[in-house]
PDB file of C-alpha atoms in Angstrom:
ATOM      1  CA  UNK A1088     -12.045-104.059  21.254  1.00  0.00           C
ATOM      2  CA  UNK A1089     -11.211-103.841  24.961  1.00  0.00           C
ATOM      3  CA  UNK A1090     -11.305-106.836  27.037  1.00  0.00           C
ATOM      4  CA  UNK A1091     -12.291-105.988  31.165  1.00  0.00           C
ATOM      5  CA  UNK A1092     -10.806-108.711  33.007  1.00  0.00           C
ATOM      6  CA  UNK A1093     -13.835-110.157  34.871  1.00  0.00           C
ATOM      7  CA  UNK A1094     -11.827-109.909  38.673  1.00  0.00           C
ATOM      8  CA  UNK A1095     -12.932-106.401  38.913  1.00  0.00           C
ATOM      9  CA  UNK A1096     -16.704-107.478  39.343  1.00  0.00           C
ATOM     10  CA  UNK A1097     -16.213-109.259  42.191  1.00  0.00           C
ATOM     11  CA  UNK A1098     -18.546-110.372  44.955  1.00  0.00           C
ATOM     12  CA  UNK A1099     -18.238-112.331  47.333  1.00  0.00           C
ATOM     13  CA  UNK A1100     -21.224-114.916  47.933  1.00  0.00           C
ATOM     14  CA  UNK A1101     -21.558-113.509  51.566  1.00  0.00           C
ATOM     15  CA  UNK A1102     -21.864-109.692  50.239  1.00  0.00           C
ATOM     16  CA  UNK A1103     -24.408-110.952  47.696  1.00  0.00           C
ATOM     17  CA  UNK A1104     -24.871-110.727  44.326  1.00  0.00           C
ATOM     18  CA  UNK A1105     -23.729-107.812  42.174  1.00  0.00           C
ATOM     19  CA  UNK A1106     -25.686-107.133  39.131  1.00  0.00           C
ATOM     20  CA  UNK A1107     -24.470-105.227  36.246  1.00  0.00           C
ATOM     21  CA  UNK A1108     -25.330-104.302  32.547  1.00  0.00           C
ATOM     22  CA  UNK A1109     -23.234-105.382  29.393  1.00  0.00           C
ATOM     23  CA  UNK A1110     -22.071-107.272  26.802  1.00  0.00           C
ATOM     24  CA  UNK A1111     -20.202-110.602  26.154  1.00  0.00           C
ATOM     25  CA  UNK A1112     -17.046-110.067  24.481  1.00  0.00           C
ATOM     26  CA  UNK A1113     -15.784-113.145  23.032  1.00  0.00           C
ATOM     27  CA  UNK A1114     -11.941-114.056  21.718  1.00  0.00           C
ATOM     28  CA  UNK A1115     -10.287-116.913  19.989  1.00  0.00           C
ATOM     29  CA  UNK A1116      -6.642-118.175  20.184  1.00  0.00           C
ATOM     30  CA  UNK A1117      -4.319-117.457  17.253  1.00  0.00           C
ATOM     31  CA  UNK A1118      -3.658-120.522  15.647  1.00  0.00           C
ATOM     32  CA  UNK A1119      -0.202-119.969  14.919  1.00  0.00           C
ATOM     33  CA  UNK A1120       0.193-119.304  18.509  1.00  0.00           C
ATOM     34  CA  UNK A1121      -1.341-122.478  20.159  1.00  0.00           C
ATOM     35  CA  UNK A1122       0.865-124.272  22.529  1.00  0.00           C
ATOM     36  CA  UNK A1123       2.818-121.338  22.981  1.00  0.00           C
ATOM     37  CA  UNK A1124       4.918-121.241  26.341  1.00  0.00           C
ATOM     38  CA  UNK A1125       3.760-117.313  26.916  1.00  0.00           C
ATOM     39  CA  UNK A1126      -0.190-118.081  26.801  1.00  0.00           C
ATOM     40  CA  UNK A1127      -2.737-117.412  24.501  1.00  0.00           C
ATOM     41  CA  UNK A1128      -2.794-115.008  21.390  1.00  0.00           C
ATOM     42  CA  UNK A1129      -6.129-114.152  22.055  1.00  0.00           C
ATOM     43  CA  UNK A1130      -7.691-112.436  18.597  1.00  0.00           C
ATOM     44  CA  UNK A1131     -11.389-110.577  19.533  1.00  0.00           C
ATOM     45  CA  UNK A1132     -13.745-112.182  17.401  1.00  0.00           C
ATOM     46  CA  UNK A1133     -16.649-110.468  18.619  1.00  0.00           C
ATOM     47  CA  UNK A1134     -19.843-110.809  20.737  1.00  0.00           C
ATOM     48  CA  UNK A1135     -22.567-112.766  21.674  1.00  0.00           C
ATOM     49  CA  UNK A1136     -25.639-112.041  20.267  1.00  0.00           C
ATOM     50  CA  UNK A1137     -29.563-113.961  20.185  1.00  0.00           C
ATOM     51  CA  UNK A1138     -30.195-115.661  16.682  1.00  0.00           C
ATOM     52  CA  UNK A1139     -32.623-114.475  14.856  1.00  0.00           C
ATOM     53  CA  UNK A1140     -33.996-118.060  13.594  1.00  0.00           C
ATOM     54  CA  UNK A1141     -34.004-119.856  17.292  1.00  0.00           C
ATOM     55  CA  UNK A1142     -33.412-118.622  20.833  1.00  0.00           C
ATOM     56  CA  UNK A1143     -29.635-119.903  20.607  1.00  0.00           C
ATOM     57  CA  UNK A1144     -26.961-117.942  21.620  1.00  0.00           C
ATOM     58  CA  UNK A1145     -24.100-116.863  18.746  1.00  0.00           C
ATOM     59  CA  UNK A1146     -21.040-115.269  18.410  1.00  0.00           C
ATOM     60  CA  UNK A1147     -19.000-113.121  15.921  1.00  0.00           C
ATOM     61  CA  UNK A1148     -21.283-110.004  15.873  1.00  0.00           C
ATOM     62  CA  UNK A1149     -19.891-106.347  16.386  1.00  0.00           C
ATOM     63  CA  UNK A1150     -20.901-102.958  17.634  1.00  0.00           C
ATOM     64  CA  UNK A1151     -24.897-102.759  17.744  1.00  0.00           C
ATOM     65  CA  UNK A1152     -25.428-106.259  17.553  1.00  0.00           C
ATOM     66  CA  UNK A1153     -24.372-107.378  20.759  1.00  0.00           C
ATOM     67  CA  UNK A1154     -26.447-108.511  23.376  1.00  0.00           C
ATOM     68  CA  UNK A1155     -26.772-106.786  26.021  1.00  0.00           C
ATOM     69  CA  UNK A1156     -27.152-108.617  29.501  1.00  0.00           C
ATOM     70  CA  UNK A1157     -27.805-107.824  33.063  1.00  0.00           C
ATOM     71  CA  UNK A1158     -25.441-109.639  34.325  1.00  0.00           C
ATOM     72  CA  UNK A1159     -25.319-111.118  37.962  1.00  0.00           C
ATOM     73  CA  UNK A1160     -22.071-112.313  40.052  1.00  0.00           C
ATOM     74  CA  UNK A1161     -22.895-114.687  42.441  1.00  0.00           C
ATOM     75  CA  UNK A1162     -19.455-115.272  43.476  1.00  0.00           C
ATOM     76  CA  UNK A1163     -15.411-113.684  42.649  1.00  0.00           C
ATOM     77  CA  UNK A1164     -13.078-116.612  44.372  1.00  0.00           C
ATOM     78  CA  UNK A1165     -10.065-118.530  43.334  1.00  0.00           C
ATOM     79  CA  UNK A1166     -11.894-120.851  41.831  1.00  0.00           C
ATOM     80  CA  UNK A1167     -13.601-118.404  39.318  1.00  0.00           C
ATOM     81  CA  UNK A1168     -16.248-115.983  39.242  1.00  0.00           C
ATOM     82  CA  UNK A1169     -19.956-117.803  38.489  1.00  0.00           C
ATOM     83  CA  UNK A1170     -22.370-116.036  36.675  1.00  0.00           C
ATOM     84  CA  UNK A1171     -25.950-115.515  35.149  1.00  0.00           C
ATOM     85  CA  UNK A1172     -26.365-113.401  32.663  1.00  0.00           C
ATOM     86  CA  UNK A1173     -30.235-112.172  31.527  1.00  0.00           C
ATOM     87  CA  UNK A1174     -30.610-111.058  27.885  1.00  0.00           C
ATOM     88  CA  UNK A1175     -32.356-107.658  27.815  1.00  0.00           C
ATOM     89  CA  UNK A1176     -34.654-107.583  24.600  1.00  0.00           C
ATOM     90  CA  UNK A1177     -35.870-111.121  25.890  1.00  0.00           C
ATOM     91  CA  UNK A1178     -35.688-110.962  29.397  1.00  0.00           C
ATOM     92  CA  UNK A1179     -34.706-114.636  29.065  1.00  0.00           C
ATOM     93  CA  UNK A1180     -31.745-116.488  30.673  1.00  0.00           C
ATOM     94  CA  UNK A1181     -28.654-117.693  28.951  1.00  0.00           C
ATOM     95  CA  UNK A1182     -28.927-121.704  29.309  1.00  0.00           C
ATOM     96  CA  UNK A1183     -26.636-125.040  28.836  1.00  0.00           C
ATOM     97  CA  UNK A1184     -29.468-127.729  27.331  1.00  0.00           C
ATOM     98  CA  UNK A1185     -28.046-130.761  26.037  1.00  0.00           C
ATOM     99  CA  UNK A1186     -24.832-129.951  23.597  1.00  0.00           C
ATOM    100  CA  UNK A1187     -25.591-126.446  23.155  1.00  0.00           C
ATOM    101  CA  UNK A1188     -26.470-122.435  25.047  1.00  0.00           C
ATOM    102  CA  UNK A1189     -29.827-121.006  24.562  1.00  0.00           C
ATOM    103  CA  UNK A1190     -31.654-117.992  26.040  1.00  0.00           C
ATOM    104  CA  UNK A1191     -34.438-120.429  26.999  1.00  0.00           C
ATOM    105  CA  UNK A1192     -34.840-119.891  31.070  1.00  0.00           C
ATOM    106  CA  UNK A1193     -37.191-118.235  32.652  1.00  0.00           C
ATOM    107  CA  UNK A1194     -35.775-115.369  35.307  1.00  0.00           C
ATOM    108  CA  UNK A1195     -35.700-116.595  38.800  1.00  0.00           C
ATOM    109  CA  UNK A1196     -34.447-120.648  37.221  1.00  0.00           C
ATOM    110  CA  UNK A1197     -31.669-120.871  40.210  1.00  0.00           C
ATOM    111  CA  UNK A1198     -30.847-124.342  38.162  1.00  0.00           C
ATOM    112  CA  UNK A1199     -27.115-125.016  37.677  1.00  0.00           C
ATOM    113  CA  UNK A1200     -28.271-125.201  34.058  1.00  0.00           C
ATOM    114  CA  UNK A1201     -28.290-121.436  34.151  1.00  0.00           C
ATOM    115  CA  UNK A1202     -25.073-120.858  35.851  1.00  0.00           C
ATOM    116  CA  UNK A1203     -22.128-120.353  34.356  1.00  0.00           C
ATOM    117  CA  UNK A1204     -18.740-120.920  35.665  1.00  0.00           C
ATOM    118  CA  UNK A1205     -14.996-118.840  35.068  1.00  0.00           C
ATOM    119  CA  UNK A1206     -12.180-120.930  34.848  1.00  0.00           C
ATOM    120  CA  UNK A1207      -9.314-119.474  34.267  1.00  0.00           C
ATOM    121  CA  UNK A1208      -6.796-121.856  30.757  1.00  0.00           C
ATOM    122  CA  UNK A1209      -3.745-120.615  30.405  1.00  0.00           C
ATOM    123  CA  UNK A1210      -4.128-117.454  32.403  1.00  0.00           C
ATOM    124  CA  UNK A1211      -7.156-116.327  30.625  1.00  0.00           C
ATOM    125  CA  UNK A1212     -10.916-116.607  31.371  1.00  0.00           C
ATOM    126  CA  UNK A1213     -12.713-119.274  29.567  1.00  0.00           C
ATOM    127  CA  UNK A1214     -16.717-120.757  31.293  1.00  0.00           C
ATOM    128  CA  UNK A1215     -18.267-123.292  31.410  1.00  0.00           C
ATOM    129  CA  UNK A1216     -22.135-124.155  32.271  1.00  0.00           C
ATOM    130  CA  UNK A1217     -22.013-125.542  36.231  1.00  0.00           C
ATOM    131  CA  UNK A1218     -23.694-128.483  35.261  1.00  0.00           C
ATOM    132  CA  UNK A1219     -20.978-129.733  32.842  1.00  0.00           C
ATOM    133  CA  UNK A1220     -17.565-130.347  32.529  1.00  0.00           C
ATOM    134  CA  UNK A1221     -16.964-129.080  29.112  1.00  0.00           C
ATOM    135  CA  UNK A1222     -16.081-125.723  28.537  1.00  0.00           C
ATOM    136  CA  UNK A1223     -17.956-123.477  26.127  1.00  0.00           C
ATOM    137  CA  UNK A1224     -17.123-123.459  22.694  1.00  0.00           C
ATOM    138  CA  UNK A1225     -18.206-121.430  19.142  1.00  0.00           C
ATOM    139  CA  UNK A1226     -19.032-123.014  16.212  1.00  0.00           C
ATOM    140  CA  UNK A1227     -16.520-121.679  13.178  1.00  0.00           C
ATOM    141  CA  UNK A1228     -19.551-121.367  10.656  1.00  0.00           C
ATOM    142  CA  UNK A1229     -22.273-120.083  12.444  1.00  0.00           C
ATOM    143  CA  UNK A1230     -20.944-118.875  16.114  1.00  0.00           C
ATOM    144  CA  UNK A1231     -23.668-121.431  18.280  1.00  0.00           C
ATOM    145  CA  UNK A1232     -22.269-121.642  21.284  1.00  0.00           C
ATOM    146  CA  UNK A1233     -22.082-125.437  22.199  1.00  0.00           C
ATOM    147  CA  UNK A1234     -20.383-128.210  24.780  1.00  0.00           C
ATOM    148  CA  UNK A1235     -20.796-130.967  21.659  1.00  0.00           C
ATOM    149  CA  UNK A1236     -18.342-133.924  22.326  1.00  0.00           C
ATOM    150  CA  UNK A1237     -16.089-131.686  24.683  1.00  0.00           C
ATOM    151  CA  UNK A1238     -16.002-128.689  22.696  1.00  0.00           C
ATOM    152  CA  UNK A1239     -17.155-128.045  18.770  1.00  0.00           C
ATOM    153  CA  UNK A1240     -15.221-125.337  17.253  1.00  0.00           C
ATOM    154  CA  UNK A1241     -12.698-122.901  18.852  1.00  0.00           C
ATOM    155  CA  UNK A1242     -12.530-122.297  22.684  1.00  0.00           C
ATOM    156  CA  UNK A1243     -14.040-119.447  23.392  1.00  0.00           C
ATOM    157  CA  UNK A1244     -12.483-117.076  25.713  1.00  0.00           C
ATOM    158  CA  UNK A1245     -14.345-114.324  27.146  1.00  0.00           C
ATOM    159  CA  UNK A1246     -14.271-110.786  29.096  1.00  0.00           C
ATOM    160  CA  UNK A1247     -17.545-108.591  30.005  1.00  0.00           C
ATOM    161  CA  UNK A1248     -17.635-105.308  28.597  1.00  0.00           C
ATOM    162  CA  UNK A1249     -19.056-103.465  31.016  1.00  0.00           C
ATOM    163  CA  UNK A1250     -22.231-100.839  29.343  1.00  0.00           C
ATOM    164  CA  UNK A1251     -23.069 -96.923  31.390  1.00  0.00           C
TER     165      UNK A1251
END
């Protein structure tokens, strides 16, 4: 699996927002390699994909599984890049509610809720919803996506894998 490093979407906020099509391509650290002075060991682990059972978002999936997003940059600075990203087969918006992401929003929420934020840990790209302070996490069982108690599971690190 290729990861697309997310600076080559960039936008400015004064050029607008550029919309594009793919999928969420999401990595875990090695654990043998944690703390290491080179940066991550960053394994792929797969991609985020829409539960079957609830509208929450998971990880782990491969190939034909993955969601597939329109995905809109509102902004490429050195703060991070902020996204939204709009499942396809739903037409719903990837959300932060409470401890955990969902594909719950309705297009056209502007909320912060729906916004999701690049920071950059240890020289790779890592989000977080704009209206928290915890970054995203996956659950080791089932993949949920979550901000629980600053972060249930592994960090999730992430690229966009851009789709023709």
């Amino acid at each position: 699996m290729v990861f697309i490093s997310l600076l080559l979407l960039g936008a400015t906020a004064m050029q607008g927002a550029t919309v594009i099509t793919g999928t969420i391509q999401v990595g875990r650290e090695v654990t043998a390699n944690l703390g290491s002075l080179t940066g991550p060991n960053i394994q792929p682990w797969g991609c985020v994909i829409v539960s079957n059972t609830n509208p929450a978002v998971r990880s782990g999936a491969r190939g034909g599984e993955c969601a597939k997003f329109e995905i809109t940059n509102y902004s490429d600075n050195s703060f991070g890049a902020e996204y939204r990203f709009k499942e396809l087969s739903t037409g719903k918006l990837m959300a932060h509610g409470g401890d955990w992401i969902w594909f719950n929003a309705e297009p056209g929420d502007e909320t912060d809720r729906t916004l999701f934020v690049e920071e950059k840990y240890r020289g790779s790209s890592v989000m977080r919803p704009a209206d928290s302070s915890t970054r995203v996490h996956a659950d080791y069982e089932n993949g949920d996506l979550n901000v629980k108690n600053g972060g249930e599971g592994f960090l999730m690190y992430y690229s966009i894998a851009k789709s023709d």
